[in-house]
Structure formats: structure tokens, C-alpha cells
Tab-separated table of C-alpha atoms in Angstrom:
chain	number	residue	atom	x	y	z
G	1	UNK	CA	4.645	15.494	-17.492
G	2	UNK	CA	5.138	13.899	-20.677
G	3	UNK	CA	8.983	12.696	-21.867
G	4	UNK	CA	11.257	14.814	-24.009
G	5	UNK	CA	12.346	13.232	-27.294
G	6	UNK	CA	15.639	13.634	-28.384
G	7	UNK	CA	14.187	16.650	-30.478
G	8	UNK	CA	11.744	17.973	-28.507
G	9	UNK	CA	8.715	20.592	-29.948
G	10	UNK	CA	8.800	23.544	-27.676
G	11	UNK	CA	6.335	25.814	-28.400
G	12	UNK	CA	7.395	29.608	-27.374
G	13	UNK	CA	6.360	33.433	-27.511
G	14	UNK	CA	7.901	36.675	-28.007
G	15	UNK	CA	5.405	39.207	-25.665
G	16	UNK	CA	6.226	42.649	-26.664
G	17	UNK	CA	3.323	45.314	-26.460
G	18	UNK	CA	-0.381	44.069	-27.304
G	19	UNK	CA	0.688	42.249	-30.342
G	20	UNK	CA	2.086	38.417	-29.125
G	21	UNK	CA	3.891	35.979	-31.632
G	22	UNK	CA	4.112	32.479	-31.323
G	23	UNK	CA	6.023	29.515	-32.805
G	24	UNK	CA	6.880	25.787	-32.555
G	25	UNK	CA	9.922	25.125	-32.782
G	26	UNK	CA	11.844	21.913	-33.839
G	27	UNK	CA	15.570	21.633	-33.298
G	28	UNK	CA	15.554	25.643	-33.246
G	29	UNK	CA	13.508	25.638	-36.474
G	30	UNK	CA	9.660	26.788	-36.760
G	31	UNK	CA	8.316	23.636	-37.910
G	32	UNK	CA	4.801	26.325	-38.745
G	33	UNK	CA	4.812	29.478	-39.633
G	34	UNK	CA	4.855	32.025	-36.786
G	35	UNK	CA	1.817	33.650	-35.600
G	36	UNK	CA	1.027	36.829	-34.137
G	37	UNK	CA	-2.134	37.345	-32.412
G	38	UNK	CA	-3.311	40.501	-30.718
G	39	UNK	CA	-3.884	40.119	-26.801
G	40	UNK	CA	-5.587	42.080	-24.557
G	41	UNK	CA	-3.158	43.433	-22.086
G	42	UNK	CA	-5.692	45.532	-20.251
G	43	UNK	CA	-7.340	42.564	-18.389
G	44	UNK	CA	-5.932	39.996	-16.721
G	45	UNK	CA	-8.524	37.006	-17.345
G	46	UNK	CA	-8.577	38.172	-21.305
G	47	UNK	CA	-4.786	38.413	-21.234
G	48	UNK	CA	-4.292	34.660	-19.754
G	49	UNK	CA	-7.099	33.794	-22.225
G	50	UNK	CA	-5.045	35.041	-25.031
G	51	UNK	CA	-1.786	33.513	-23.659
G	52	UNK	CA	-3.305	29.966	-23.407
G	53	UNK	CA	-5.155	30.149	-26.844
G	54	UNK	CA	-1.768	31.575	-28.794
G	55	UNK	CA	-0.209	28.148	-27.410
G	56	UNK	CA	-3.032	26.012	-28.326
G	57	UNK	CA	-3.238	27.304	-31.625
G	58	UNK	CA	0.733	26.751	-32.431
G	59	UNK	CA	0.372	23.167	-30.823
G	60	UNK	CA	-2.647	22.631	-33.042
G	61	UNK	CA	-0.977	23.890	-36.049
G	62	UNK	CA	2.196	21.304	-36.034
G	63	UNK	CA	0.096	18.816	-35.580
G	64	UNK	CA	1.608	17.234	-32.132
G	65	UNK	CA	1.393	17.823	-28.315
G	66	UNK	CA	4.758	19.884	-27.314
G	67	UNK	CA	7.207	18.426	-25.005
G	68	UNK	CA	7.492	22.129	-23.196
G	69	UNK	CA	6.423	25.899	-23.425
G	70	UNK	CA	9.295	28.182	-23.354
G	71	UNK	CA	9.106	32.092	-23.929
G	72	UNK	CA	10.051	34.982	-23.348
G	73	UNK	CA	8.139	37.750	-20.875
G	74	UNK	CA	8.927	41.403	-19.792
G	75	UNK	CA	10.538	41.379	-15.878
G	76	UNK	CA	10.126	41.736	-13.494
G	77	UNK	CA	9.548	38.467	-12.910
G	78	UNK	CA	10.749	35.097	-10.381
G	79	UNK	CA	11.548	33.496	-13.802
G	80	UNK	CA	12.662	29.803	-12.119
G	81	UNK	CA	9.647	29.719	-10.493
G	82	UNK	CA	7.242	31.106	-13.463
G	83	UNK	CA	5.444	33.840	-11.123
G	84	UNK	CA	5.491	37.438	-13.073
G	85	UNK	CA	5.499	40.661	-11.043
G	86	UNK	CA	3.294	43.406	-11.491
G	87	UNK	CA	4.485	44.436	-15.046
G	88	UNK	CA	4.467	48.987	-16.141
G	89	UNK	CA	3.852	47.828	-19.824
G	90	UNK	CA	1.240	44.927	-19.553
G	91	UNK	CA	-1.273	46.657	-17.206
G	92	UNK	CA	-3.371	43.146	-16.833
G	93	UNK	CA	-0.713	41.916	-14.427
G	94	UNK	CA	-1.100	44.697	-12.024
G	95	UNK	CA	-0.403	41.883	-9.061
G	96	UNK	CA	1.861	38.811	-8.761
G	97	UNK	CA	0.339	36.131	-11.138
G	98	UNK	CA	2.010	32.055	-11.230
G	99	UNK	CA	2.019	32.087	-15.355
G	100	UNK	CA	3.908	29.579	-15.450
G	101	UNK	CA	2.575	26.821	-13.080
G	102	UNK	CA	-1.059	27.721	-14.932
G	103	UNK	CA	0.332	26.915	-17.973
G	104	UNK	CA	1.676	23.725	-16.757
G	105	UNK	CA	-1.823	22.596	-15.426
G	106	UNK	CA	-3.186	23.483	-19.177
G	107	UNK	CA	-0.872	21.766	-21.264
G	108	UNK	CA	0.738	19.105	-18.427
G	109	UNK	CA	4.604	19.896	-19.845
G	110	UNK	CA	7.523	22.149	-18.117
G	111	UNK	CA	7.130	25.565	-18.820
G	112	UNK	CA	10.285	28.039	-18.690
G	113	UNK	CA	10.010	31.335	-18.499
G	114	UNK	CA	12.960	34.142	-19.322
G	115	UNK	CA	13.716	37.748	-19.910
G	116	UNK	CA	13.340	38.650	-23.379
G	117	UNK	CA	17.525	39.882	-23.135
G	118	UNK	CA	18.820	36.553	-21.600
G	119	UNK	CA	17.300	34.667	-24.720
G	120	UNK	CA	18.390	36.846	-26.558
G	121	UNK	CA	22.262	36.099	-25.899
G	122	UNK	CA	21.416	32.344	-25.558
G	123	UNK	CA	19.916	32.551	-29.101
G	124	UNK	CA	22.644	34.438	-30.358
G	125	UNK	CA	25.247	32.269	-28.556
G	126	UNK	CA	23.819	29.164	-30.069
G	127	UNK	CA	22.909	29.637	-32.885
G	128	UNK	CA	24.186	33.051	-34.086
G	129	UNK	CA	26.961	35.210	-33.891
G	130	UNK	CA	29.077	33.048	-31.369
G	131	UNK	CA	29.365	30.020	-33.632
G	132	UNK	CA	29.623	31.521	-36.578
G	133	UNK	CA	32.993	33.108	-34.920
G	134	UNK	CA	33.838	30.110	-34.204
G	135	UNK	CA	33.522	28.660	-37.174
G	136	UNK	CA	35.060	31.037	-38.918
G	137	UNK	CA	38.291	30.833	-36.767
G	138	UNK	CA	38.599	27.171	-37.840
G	139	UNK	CA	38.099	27.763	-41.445
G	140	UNK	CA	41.479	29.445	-41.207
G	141	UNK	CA	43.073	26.979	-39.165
G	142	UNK	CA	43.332	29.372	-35.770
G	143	UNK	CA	42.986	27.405	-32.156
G	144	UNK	CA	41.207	30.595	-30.543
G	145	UNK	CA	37.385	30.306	-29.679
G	146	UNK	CA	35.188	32.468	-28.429
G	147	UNK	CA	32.689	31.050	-25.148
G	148	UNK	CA	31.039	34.428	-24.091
G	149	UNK	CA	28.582	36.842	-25.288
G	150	UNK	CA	26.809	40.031	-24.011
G	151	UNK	CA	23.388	40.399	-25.860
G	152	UNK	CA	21.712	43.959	-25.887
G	153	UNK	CA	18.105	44.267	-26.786
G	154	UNK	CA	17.790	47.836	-28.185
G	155	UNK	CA	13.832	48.786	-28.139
G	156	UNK	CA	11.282	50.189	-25.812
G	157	UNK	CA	13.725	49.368	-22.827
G	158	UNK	CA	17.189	48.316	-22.692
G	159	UNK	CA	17.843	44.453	-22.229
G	160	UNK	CA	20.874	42.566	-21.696
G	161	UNK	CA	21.733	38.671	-21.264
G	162	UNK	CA	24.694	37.151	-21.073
G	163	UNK	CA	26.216	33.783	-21.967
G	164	UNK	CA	29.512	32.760	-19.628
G	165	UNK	CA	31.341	30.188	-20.423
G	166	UNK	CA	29.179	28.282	-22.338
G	167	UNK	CA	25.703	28.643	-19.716
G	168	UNK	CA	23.721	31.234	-19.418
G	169	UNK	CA	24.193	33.488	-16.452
G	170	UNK	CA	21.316	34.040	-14.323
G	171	UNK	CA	22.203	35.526	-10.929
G	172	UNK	CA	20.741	34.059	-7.358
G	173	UNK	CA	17.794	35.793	-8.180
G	174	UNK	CA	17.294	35.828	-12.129
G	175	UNK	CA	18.143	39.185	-11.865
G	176	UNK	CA	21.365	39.017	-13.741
G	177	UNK	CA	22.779	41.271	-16.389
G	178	UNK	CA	19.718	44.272	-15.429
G	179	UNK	CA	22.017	46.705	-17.109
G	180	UNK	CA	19.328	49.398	-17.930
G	181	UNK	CA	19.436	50.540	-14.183
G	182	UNK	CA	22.778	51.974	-14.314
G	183	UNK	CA	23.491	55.465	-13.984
G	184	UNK	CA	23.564	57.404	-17.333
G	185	UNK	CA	26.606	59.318	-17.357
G	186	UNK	CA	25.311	61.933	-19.429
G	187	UNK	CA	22.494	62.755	-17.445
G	188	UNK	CA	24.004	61.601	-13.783
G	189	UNK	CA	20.475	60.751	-11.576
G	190	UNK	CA	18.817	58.908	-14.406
G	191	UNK	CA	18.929	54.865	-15.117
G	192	UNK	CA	20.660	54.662	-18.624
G	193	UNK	CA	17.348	53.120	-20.112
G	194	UNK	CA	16.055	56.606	-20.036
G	195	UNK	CA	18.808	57.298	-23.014
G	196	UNK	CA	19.326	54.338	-24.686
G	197	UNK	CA	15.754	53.355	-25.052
G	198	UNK	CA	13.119	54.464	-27.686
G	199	UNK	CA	11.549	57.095	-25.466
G	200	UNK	CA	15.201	58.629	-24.487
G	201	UNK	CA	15.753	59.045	-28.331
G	202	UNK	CA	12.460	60.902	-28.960
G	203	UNK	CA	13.124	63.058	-26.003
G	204	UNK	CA	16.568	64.275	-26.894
G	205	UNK	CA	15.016	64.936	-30.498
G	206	UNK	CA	12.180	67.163	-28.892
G	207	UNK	CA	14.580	68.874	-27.423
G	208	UNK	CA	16.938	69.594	-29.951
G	209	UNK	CA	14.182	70.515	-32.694
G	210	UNK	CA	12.441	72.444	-29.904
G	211	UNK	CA	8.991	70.210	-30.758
G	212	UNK	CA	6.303	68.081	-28.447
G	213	UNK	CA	8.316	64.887	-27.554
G	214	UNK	CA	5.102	63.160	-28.922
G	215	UNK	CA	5.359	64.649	-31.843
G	216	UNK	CA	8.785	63.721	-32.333
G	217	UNK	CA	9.405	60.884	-35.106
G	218	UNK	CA	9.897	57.238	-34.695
G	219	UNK	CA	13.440	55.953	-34.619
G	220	UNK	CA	13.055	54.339	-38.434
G	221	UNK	CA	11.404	57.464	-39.451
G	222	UNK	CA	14.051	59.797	-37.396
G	223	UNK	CA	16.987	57.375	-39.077
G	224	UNK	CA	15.353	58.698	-42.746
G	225	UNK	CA	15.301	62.541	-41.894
G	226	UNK	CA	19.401	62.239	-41.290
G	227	UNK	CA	19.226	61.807	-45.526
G	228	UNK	CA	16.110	63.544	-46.176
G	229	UNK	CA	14.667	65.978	-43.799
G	230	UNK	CA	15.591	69.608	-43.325
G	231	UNK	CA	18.192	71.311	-42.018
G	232	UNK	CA	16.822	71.567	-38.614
G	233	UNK	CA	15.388	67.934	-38.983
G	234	UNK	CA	18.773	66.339	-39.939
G	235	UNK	CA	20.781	68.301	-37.274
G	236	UNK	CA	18.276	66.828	-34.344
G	237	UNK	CA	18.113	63.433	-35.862
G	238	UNK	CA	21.648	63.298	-35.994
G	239	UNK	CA	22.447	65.213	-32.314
G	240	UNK	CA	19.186	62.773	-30.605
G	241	UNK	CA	21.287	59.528	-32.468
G	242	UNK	CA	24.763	60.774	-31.415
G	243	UNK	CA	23.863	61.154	-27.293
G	244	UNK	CA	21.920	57.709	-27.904
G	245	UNK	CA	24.639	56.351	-28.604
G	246	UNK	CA	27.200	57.855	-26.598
G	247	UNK	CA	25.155	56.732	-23.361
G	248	UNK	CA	25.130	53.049	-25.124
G	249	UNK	CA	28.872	52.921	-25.752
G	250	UNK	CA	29.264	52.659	-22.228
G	251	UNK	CA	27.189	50.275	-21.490
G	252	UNK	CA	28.875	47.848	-23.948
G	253	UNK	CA	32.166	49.480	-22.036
G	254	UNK	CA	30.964	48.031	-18.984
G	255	UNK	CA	29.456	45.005	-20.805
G	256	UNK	CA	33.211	44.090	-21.845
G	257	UNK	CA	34.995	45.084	-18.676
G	258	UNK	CA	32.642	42.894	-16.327
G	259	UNK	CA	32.107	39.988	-18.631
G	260	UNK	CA	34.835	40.096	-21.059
G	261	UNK	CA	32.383	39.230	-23.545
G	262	UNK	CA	31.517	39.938	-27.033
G	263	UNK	CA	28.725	41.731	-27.786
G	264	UNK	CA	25.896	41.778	-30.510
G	265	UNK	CA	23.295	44.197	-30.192
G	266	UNK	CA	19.339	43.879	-31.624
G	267	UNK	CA	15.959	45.024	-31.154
G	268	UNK	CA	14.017	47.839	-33.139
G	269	UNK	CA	16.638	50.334	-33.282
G	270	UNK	CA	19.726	48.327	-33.555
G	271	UNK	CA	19.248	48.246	-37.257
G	272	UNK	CA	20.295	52.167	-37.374
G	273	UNK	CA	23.579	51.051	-35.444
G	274	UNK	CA	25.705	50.552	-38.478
G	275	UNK	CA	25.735	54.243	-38.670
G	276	UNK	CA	27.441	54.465	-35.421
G	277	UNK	CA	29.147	51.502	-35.111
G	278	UNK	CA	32.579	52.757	-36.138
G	279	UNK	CA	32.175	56.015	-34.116
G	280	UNK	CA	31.278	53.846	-31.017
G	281	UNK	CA	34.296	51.410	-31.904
G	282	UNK	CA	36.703	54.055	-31.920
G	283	UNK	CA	35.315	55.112	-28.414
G	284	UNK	CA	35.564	51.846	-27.005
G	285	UNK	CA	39.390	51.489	-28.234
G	286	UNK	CA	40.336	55.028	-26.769
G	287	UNK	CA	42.208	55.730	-23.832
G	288	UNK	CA	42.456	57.030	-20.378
G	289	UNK	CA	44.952	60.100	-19.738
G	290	UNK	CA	46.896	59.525	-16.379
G	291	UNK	CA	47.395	62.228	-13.854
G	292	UNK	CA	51.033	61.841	-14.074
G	293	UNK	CA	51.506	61.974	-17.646
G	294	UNK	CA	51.012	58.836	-20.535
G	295	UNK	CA	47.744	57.046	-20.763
G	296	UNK	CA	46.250	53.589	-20.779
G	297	UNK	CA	43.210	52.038	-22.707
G	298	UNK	CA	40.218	52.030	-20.998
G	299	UNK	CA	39.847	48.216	-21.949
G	300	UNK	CA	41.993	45.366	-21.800
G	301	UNK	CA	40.671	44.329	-25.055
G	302	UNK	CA	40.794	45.559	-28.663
G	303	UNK	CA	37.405	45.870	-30.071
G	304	UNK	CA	36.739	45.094	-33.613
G	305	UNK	CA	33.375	46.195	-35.228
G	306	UNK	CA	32.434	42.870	-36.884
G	307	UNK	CA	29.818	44.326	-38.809
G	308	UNK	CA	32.599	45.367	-40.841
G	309	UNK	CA	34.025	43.013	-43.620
G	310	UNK	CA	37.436	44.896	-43.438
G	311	UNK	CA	37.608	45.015	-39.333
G	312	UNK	CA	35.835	41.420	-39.398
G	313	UNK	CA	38.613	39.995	-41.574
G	314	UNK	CA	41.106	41.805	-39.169
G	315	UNK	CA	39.398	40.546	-36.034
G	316	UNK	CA	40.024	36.635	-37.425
G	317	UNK	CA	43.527	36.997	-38.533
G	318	UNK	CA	46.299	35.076	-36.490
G	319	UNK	CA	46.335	36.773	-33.761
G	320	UNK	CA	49.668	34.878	-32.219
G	321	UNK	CA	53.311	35.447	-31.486
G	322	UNK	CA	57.200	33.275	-30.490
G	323	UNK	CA	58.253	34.030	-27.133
G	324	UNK	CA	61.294	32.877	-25.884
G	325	UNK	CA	61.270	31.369	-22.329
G	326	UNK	CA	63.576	33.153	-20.366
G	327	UNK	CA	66.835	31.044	-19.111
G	328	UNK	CA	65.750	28.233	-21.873
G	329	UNK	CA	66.125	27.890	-25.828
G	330	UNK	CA	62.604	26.958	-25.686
G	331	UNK	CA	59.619	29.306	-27.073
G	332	UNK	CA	55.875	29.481	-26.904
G	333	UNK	CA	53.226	31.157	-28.357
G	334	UNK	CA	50.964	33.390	-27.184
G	335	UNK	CA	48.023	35.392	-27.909
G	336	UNK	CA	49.553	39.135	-29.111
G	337	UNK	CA	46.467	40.935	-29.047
G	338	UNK	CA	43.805	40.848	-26.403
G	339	UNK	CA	40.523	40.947	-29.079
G	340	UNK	CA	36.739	40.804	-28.565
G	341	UNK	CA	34.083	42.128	-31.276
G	342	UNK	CA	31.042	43.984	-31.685
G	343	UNK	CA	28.161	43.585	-33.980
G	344	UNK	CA	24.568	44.201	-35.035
G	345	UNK	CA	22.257	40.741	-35.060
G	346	UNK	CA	21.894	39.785	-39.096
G	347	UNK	CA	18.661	38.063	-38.022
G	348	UNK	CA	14.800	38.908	-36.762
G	349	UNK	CA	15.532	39.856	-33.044
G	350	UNK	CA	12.279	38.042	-31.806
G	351	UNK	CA	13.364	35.061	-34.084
G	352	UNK	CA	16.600	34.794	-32.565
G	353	UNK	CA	15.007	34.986	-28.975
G	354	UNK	CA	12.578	31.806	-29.675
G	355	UNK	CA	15.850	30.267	-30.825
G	356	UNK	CA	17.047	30.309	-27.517
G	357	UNK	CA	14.252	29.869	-25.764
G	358	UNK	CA	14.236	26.461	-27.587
G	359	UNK	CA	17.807	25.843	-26.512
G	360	UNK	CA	16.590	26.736	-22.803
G	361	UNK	CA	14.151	24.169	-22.999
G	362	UNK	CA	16.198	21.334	-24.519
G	363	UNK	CA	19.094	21.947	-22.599
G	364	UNK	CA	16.540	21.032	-19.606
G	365	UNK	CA	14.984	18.573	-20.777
G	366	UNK	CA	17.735	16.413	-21.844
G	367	UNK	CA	19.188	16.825	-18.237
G	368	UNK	CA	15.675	15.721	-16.767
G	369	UNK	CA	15.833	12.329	-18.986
């Protein structure tokens, strides 16, 4: 294996459906232009073929050997060990297959592997929404920082990563964060990606307009017919978005309760999310009613819908108040408001997880020198 510079070339991949893009990266920069190239995903030998020429091409084109492969890959997969399980939506690995180690013996660097969601939040933790918090936080002189963040993919499927205090969580069996197999508790029996996934909206749209679910519209085309279509066309768009989104509020309700987290949300249909977003922060703020009278919120936290310059600017306010000690003259401050925010990735979703893909691969690296 060769040795990792201090900024290493990783060369990565987003693989979503038949069409596969590739970069190099630099520092968490494309030093080339990103290609994508179609792959066969029906056969397994033509599939590999297509894997190992995508990479050969990107190394070719910035003009160096790479010091690792990273990338992302649909699960289910032993990701530390580079071995992908037989995979419902790339029929060519219809058996285990050791993708990573072959890709090791090709290009003699480390390869890492990851679920598309867990770069994802690294991407967005590193070099996205997390820092910029941060950031902006300083800028007006406040102490508080942010070190967590939930990231939920929003596409065919339903993928979530998460970054915990400052590392990437990955679980004993880099199974961690598999969110989309939670019950839906609109349609109790049924794993939540059946909602909140491309397929879920289409259905509930079928059924509302009373139409083939494959003739129902694509989510950017559905997100148009809430301006433009008919009557009956606006009033399914907008019920199949509202239960889409009421089965995805609670999985950034459990997002926040388990990890405490904030969360940022991409993919193909996150981009329609801005219609929602104050609807679904409203949810998340509400509260329980007790049996015995009162109520309580149903999180510890405020959430504050950061795609929102007003609730943004609220969300970085000083967020601290004087306490006096009991029994002493002295007083501290403390944190007033328990706050975490939502918001919808500014960037390319598949850029941002080759971003941390990159990070994956340096942070490795540097601890190997």
C-alpha cells in the first residue's frame, strides 16, 4: 500500500441506480470534473468491470495514482470489511461479493466502503451545515457549539447517518442509524421507508387521485401540479406530500430524541421540503397532553427550522441566562433554552456524500501514518 500525503487524492463514487458518478477529490475538492458513467447492474462481471474502469478513468484524469478509494454503496453490506450483500436494487450482486478487497488488489491502496446516509452526515458534519453553525455562533461572539448531526437521505429509500460527538457512529455491526425499518405510525405493520420514500409518495398519490400508482407523477413533477395542475391533481399532490411528511416528522422526532442531534435532510425529494418545513417544525415543537391534566413537549429541545432566515437568526441568538447560586451571592450562567435545528442541504446531495467519503478516508489515513 502506498503512503498517504498530508493531502491525500481519494478517488470516490456515488452508486445510485445504473447511472455511477465518480470524482477525485483533493482536500474535499474535485480536483476533475465529476463523471458519470452508465454501469451495467444486471451482471455481475460487467458491473465490477464498470466499477474498476469508473476508478481508472478518474485516477487517469488527475493525472496521479490515488492514495485510497472511498465511496459510497447501497447496504446491505459488512462495510469494515468491504464485502456487499446481495443488494434488491443492483441485481448483479445477487450473492455476497468482497468489493472492496478486489479493488485493493487493482489499485494496491485502502479502500473504504460506506452507506450512502453515513457519508452523508459526515459530509455534512464536515464540511456543511455543522460548521457553518458553528461558525456562525462565533461571529456573534456565543461559546455554544454544535458536535452532532442526524443526516437523512430522502430518495428511492430512506437513509440516515449520524455524526456523535465529533466521529461518525457506526454500530458493532455497521448497521447503525438503519432508521427506514421502523414502524410507520400511519400505516402500523409497514417499515417507514414504505412512506417516506419515492415509491410511498407515488402510492399515496394513486390512491388519492384514484389512478395506476405507475402512472402517478414523479415527486418534481407531483411538487409542480400543487401550483399548476387541477383541482383533483393539486388536492392529491398536496394530501400524497402532507402523509409523506407526517410519517417523516417522526422520524426526525426520533432522530432528536435518540441522538440529540441536529438534523439536515437531502436526496431527490428533499428539495420540495421547504414547503413543509414549517408545518413539520411546528409538529416537532408540540406537545404531549397528560392523563391527569397539563401537558409536556414531546422533546426536550426547541427546534428551529434553519432553512428559515427569521427562525435561523432566532436559533443563533444568545441563548443564556444569571442564576443565582442558592445560599451564595455568586451567579452563573446557563443555557435558557434547550435548541437544536433543522434544515434542507444547500448543496448537491451526492456532492456532499464524496465530501465525506474523502474525510473517511483521510481521517484513516492520517491515523495509519
Amino acid at each position: 500500500m502506498r503512503m498517504a500525503s498530508d493531502h491525500p487524492l481519494v478517488l470516490s463514487l456515488d452508486a445510485g441506480g445504473s447511472n455511477f458518478v465518480f470524482s477525485a477529490l483533493r482536500d474535499a475538492v474535485p480536483v476533475v470534473a465529476p463523471q458519470r458513467r452508465a454501469v451495467d447492474i444486471t451482471d455481475l462481471e460487467a458491473c465490477l468491470a464498470g466499477i474498476h474502469d469508473g476508478f481508472a478513468a478518474m485516477r487517469d484524469a488527475a493525472g496521479a495514482e490515488p492514495d485510497a478509494i472511498s465511496f459510497a454503496f447501497p447496504g446491505p453490506a459488512n462495510y469494515s470489511e468491504g464485502v456487499i450483500y446481495p443488494l434488491a436494487n443492483i441485481p448483479a450482486f445477487d450473492r455476497p461479493v468482497a468489493l472492496g478487497p478486489m479493488l485493493e488488489d487493482a489499485f494496491g491502496v485502502q479502500v473504504y466502503i460506506n452507506n450512502d446516509g453515513d457519508l452523508f452526515a459526515l459530509g455534512e458534519a464536515r464540511s456543511g451545515l455543522l460548521p457553518e453553525i458553528n461558525a456562525a455562533l462565533a461571529q456573534r461572539g456565543s461559546a455554544r457549539r454544535y458536535h452532532t448531526l442526524v443526516g437523512l437521505t430522502l430518495g428511492t429509500g430512506l437513509g440516515c447517518g449520524v455524526y456523535a460527538d465529533d466521529r461518525l457512529l457506526r454500530g458493532d455491526n455497521d448497521a447503525a442509524a438503519e432508521i427506514w425499518s421502523i414502524v410507520d405510525h400511519l400505516r402500523p405493520g409497514e417499515p417507514v421507508e414504505e412512506s417516506v420514500s419515492i415509491r410511498g409518495l407515488r402510492r399515496r398519490y394513486a390512491e388519492e387521485a384514484g389512478v395506476r400508482r405507475e402512472d402517478a407523477p414523479q415527486p418534481r413533477e407531483m411538487y409542480a401540479l400543487l401550483r399548476e395542475g387541477t383541482r383533483t391533481q393539486r388536492d392529491a399532490a398536496s394530501h400524497a406530500f402532507k402523509q409523506y411528511y407526517m410519517s417523516l416528522t417522526e422520524v426526525i422526532r426520533t432522530c432528536i430524541a435518540l441522538f440529540d442531534g441536529v438534523v439536515v435532510l437531502g436526496g431527490g425529494i428533499a428539495g420540495s421540503a421547504a414547503y413543509f418545513l414549517p408545518a413539520i417544525e411546528k409538529n416537532l415543537n408540540a406537545a404531549f397532553p397528560l392523563a391527569g391534566g397539563g401537558s409536556i413537549q414531546r422533546l426536550e429541545s426547541t427546534v428551529y427550522n434553519l432553512s428559515d432566515p427569521a427562525r435561523r437568526e432566532a436559533f443563533l441568538q444568545q441563548n443564556s441566562a444569571e442564576l443565582q447560586v442558592p445560599g451564595s451571592g455568586r451567579t452563573v450562567r446557563y443555557a435558557a433554552e434547550k435548541r437544536t435545528g433543522l434544515a434542507v442541504a444547500t448543496g448537491d446531495t451526492s456532492e456532499i456524500i464524496m465530501r465525506g467519503a474523502y474525510h473517511f478516508a483521510a481521517d484513516r489515513l492520517r491515523a495509519r501514518a
